[in-house]
mmCIF file of N, CA, C and O in Angstrom:
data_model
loop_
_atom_site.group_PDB
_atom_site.id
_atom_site.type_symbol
_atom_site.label_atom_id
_atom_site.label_comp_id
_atom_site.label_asym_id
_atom_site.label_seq_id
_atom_site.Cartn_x
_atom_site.Cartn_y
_atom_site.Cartn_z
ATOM 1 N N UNK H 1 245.322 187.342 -14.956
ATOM 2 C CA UNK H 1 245.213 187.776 -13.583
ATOM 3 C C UNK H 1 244.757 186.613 -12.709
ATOM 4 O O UNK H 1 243.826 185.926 -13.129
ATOM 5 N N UNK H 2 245.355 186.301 -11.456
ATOM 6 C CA UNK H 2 245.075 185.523 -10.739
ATOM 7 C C UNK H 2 244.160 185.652 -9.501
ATOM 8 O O UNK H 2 244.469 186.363 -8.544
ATOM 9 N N UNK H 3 242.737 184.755 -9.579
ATOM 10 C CA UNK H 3 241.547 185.163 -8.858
ATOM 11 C C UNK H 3 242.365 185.162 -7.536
ATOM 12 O O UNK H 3 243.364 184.493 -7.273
ATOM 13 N N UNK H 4 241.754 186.005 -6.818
ATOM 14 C CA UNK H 4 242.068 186.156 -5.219
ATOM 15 C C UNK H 4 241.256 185.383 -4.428
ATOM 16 O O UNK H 4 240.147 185.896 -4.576
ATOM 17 N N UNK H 5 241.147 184.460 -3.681
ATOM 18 C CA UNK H 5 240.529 183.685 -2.915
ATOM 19 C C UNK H 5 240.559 184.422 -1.986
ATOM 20 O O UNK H 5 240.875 185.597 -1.795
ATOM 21 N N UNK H 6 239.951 183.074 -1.036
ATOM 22 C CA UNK H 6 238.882 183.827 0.123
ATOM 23 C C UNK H 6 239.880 183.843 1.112
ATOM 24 O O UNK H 6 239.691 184.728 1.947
ATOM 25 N N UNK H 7 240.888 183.148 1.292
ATOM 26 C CA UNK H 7 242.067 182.731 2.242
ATOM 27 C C UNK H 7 242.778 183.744 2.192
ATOM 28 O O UNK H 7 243.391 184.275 3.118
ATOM 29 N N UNK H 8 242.718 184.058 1.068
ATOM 30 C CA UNK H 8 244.044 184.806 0.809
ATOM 31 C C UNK H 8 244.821 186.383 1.783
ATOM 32 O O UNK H 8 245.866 187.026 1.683
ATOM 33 N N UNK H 9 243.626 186.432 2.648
ATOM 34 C CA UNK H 9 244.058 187.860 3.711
ATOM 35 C C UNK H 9 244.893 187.407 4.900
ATOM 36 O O UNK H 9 245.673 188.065 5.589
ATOM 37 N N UNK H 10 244.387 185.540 5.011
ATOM 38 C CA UNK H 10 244.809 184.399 6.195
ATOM 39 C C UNK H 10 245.941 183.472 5.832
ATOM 40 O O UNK H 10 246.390 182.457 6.365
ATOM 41 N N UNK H 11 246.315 184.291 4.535
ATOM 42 C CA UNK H 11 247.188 182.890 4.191
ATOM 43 C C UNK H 11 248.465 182.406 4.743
ATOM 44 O O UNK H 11 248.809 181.225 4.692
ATOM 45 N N UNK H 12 249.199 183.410 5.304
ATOM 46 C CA UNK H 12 250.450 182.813 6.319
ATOM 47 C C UNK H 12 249.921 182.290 7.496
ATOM 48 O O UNK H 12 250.776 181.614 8.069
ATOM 49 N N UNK H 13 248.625 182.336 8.223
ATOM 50 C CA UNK H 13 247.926 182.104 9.673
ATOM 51 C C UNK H 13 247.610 180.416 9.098
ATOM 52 O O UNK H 13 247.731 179.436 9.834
ATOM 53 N N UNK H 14 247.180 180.350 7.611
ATOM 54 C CA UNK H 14 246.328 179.059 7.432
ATOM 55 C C UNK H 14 248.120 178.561 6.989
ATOM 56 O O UNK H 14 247.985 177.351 7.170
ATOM 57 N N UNK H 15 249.060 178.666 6.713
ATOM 58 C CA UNK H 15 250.423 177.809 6.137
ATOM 59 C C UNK H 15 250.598 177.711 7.350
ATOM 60 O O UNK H 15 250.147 176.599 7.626
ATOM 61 N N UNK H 16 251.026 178.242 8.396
ATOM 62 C CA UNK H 16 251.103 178.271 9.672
ATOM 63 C C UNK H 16 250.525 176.983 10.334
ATOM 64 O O UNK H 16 251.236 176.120 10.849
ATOM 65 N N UNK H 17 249.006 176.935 10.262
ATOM 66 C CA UNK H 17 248.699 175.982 10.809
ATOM 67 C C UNK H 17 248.737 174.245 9.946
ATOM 68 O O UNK H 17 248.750 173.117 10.440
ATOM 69 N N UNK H 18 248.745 174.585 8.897
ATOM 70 C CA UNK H 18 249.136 173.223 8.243
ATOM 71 C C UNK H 18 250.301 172.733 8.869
ATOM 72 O O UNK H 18 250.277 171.619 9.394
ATOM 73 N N UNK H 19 251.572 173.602 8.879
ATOM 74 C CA UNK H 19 252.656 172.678 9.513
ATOM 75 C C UNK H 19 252.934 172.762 10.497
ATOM 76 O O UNK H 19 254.101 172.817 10.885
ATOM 77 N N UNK H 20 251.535 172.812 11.481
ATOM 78 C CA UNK H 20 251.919 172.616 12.587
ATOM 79 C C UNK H 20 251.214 171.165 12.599
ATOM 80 O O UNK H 20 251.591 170.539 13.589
ATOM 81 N N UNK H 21 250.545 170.631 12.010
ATOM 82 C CA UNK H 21 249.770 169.431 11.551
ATOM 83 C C UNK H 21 250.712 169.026 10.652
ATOM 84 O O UNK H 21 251.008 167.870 10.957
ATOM 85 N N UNK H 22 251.101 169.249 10.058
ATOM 86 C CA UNK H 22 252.116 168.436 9.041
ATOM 87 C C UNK H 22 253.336 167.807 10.216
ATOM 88 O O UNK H 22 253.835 166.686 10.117
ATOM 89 N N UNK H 23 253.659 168.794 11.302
ATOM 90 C CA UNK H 23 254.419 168.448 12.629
ATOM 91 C C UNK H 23 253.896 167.325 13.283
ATOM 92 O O UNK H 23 254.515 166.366 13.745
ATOM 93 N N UNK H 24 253.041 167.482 13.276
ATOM 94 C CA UNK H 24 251.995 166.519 14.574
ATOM 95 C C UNK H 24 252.091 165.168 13.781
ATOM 96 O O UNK H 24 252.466 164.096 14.257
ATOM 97 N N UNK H 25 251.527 165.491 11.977
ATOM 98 C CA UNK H 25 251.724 163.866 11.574
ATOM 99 C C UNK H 25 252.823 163.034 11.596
ATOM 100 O O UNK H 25 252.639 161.825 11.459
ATOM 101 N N UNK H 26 253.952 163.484 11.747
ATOM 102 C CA UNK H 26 255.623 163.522 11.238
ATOM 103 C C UNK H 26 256.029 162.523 13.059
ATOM 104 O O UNK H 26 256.663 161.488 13.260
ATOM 105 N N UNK H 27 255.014 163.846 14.410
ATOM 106 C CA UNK H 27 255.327 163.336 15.763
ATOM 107 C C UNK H 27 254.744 161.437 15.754
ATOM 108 O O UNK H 27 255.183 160.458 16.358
ATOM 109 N N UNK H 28 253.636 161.601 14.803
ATOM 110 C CA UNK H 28 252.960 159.870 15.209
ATOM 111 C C UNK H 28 253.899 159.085 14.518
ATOM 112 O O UNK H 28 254.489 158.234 15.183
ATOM 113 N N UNK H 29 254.267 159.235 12.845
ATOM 114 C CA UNK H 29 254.768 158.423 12.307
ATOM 115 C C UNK H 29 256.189 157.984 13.556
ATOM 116 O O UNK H 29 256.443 156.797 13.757
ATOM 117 N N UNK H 30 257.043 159.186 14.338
ATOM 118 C CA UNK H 30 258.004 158.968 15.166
ATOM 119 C C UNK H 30 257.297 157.883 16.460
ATOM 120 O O UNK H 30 257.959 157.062 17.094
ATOM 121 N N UNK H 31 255.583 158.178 16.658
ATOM 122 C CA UNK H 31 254.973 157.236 17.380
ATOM 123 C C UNK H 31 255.172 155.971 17.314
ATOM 124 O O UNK H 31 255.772 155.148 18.005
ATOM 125 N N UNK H 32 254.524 155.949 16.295
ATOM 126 C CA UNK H 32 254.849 154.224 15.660
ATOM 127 C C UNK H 32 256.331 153.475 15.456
ATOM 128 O O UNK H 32 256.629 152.374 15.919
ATOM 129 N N UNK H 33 257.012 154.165 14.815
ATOM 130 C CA UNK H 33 258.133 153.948 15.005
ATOM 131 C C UNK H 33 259.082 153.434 16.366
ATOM 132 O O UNK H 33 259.931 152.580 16.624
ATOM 133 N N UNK H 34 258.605 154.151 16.803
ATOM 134 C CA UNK H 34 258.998 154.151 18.072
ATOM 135 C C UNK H 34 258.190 152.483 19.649
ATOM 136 O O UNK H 34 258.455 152.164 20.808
ATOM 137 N N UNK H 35 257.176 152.003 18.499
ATOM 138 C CA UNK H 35 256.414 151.640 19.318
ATOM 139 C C UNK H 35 255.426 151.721 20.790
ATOM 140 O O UNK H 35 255.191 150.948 21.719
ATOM 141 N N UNK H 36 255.002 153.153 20.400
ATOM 142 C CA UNK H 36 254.370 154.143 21.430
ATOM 143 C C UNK H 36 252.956 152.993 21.473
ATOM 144 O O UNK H 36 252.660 152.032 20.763
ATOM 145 N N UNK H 37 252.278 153.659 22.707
ATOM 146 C CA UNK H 37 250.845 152.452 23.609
ATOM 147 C C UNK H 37 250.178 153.093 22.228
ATOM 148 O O UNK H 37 250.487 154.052 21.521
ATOM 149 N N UNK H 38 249.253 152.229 22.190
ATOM 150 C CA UNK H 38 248.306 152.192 20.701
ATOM 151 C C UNK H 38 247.147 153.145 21.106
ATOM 152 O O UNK H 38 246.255 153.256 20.266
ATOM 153 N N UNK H 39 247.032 153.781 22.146
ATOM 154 C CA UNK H 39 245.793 154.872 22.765
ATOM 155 C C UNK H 39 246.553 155.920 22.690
ATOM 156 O O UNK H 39 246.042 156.944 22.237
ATOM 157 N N UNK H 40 247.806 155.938 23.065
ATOM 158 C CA UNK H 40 248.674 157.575 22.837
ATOM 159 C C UNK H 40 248.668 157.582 21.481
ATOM 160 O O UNK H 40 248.898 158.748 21.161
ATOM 161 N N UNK H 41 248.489 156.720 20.220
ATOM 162 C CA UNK H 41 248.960 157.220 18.570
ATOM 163 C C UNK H 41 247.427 157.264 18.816
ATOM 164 O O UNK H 41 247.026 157.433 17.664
ATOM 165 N N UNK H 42 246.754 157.235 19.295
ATOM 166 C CA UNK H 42 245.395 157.261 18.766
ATOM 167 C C UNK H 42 244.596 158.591 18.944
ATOM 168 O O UNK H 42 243.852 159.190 18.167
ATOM 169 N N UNK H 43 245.026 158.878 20.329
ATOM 170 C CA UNK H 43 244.547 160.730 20.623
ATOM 171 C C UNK H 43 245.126 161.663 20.070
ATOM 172 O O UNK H 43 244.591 162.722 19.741
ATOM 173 N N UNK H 44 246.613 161.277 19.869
ATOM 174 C CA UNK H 44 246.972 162.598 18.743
ATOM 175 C C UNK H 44 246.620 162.390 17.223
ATOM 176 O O UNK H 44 246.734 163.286 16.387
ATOM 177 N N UNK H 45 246.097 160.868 16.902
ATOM 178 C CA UNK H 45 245.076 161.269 15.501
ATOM 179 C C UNK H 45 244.263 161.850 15.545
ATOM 180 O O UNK H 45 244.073 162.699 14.674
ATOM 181 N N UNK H 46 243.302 161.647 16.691
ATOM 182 C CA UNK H 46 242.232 162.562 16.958
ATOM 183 C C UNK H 46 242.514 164.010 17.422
ATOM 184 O O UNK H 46 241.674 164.898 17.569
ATOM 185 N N UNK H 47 243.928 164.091 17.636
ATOM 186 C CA UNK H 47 244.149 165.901 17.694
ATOM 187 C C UNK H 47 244.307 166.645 16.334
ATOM 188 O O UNK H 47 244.098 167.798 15.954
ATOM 189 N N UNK H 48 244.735 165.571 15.800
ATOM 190 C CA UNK H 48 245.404 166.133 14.251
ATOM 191 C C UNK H 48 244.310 165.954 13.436
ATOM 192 O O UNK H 48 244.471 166.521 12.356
ATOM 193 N N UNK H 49 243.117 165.304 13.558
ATOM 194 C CA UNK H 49 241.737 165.101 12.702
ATOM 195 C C UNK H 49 241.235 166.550 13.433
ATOM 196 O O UNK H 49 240.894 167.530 12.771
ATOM 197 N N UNK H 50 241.245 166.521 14.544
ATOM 198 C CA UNK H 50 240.287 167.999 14.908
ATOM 199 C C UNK H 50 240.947 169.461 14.567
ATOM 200 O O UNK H 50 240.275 170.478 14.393
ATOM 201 N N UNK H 51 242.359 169.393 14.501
ATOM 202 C CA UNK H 51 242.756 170.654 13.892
ATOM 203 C C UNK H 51 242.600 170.767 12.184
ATOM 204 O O UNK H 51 242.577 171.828 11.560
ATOM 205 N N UNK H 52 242.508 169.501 11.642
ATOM 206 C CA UNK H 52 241.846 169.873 10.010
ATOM 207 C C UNK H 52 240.434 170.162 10.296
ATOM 208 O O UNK H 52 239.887 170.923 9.498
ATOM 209 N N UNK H 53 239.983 169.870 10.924
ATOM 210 C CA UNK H 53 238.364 170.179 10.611
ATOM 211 C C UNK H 53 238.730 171.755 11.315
ATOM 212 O O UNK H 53 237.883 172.470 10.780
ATOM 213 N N UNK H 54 239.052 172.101 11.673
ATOM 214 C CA UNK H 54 238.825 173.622 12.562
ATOM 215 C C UNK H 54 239.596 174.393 10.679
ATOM 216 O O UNK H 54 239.091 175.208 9.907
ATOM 217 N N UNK H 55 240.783 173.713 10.615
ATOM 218 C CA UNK H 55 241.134 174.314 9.359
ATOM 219 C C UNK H 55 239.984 174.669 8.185
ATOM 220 O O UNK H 55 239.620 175.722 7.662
ATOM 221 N N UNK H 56 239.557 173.121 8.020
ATOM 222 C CA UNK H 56 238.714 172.989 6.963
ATOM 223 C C UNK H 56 237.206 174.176 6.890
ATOM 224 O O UNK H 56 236.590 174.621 5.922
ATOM 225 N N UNK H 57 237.057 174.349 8.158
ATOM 226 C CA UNK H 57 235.701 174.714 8.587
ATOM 227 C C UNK H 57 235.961 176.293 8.553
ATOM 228 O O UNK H 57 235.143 177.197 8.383
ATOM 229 N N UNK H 58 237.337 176.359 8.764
ATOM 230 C CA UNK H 58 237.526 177.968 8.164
ATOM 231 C C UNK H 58 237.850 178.439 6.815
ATOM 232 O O UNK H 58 238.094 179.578 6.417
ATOM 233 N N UNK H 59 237.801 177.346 6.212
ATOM 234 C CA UNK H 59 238.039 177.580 4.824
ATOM 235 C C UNK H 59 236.948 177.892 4.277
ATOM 236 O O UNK H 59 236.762 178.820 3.490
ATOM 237 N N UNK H 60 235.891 176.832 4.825
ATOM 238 C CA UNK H 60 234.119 177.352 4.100
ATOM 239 C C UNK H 60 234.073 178.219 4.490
ATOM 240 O O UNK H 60 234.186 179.014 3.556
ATOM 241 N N UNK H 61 233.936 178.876 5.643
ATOM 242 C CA UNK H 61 233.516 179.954 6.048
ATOM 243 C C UNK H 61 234.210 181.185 5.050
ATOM 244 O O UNK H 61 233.439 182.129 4.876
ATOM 245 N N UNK H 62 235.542 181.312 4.376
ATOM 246 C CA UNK H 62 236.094 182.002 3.974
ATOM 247 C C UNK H 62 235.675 182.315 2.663
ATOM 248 O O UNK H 62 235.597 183.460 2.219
ATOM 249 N N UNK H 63 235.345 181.045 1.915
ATOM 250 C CA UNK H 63 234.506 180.534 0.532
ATOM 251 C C UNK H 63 233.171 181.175 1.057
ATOM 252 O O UNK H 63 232.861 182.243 0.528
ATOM 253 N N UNK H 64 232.622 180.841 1.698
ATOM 254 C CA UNK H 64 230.651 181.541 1.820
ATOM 255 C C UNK H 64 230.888 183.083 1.967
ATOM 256 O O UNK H 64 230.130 183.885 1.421
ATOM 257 N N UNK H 65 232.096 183.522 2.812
ATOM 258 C CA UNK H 65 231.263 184.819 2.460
ATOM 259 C C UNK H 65 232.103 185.464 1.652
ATOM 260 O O UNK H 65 231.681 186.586 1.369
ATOM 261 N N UNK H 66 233.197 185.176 1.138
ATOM 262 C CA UNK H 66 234.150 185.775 0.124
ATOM 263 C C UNK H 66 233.896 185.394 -1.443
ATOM 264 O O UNK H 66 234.002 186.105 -2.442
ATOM 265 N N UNK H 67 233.479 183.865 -1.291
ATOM 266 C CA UNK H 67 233.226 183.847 -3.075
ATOM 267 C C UNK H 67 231.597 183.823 -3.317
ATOM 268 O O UNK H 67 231.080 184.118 -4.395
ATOM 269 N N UNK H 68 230.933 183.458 -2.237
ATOM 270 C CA UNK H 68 229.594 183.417 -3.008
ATOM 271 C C UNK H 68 228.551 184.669 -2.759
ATOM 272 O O UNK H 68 227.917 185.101 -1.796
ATOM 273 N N UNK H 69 228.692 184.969 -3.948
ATOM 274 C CA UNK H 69 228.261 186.248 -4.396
ATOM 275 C C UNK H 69 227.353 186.132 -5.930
ATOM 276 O O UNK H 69 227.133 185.194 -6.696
ATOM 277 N N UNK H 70 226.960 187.628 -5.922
ATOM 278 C CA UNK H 70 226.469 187.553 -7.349
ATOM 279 C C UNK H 70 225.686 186.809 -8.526
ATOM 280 O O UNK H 70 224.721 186.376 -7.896
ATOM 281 N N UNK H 71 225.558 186.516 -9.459
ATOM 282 C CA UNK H 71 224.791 185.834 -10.445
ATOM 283 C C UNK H 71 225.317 184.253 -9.851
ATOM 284 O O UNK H 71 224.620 183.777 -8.955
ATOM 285 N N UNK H 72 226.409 183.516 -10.283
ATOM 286 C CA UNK H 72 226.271 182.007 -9.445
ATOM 287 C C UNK H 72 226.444 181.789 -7.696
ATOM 288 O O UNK H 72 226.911 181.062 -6.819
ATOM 289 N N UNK H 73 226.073 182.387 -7.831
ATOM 290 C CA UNK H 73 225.390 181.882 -5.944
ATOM 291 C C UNK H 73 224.613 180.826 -6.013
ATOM 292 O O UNK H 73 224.684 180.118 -5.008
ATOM 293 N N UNK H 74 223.711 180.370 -7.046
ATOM 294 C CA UNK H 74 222.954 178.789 -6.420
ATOM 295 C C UNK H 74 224.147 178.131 -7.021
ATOM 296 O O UNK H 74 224.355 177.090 -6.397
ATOM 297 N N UNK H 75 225.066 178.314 -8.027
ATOM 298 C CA UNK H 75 225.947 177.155 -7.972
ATOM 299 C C UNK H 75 226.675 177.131 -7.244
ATOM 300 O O UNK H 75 226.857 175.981 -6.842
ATOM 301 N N UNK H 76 227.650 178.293 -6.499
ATOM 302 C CA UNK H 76 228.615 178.189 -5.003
ATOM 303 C C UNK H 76 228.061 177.907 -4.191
ATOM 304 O O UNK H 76 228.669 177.423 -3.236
ATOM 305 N N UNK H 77 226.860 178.029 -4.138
ATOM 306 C CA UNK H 77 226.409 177.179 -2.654
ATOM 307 C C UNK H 77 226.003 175.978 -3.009
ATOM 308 O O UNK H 77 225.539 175.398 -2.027
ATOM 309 N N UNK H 78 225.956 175.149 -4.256
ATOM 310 C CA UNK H 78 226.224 173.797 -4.537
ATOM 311 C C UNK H 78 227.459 173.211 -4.747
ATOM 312 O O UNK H 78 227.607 171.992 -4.824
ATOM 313 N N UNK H 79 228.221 173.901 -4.830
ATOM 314 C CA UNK H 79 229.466 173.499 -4.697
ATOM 315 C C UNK H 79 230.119 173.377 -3.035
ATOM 316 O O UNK H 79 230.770 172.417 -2.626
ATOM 317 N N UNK H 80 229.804 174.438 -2.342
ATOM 318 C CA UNK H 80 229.882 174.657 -0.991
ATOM 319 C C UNK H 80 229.365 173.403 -0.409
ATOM 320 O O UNK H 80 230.224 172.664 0.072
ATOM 321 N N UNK H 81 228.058 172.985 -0.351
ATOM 322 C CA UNK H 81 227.382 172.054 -0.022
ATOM 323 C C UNK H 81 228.389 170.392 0.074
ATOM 324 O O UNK H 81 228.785 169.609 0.938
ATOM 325 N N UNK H 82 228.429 170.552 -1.363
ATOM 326 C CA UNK H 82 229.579 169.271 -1.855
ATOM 327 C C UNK H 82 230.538 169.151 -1.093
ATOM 328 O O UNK H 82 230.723 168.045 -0.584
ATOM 329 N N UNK H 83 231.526 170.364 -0.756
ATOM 330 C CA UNK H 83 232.369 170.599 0.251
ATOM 331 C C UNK H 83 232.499 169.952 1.258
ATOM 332 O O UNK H 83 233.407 169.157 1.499
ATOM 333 N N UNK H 84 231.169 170.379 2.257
ATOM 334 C CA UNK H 84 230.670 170.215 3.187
ATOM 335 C C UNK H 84 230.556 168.485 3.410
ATOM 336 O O UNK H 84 231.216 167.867 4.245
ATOM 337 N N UNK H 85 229.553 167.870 2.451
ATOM 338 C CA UNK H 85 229.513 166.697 2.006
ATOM 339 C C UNK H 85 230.830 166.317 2.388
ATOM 340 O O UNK H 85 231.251 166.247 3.543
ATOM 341 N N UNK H 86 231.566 166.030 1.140
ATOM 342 C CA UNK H 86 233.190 165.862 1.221
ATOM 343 C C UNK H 86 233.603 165.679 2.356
ATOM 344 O O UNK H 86 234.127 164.573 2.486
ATOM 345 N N UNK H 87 233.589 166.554 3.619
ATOM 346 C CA UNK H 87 234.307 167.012 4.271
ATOM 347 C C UNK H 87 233.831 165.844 5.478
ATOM 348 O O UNK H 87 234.561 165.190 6.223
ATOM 349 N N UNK H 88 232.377 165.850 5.373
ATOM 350 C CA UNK H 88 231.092 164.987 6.793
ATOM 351 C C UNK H 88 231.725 163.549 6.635
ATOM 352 O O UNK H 88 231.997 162.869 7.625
ATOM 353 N N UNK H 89 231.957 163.101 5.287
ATOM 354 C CA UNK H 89 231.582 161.832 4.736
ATOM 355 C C UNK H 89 233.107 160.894 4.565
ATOM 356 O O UNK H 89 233.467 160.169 3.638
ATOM 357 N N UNK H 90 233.616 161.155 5.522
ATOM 358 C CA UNK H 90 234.949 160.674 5.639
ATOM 359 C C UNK H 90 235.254 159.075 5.192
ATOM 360 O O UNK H 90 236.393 158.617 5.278
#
């Protein structure tokens, strides 16, 4: 049987938004290519860095209150933590 994650009620909303970011990365590489001003490839990195973190940040949220539960709760929330870590520590 395959565990059900925490996503899993969001999961066409969260595929959804990946390729719309998978779009956006696809628009810079056409940036560069293209030889676009080096401040226009630069704000839509920073659009496409802020829609993973909005992603990412709904993913913990989905993990804290969907998987951590029950007897390992101090380890999901050390794992969570790590996440988090992971996520700060670019």
């Amino acid at each position: 049987m395959t565990p059900t994650r925490g996503y899993s009620a969001t999961k066409e909303q969260l595929l959804g938004r990946l390729a719309r970011v998978e779009g956006q990365v696809r628009g810079v590489a056409g940036m560069v290519e293209n030889e676009r001003y080096c401040v226009d490839v630069l704000t839509q990195i920073a659009a496409i860095q802020a829609a993973l973190d909005k992603i990412s940040l709904g993913l913990l949220d989905d993990h804290a209150r969907h998987c951590m539960q029950g007897s390992r709760a101090a380890q999901q929330v050390d794992e969570l933590m790590g996440a988090v870590g992971r996520l700060l520590h670019r």
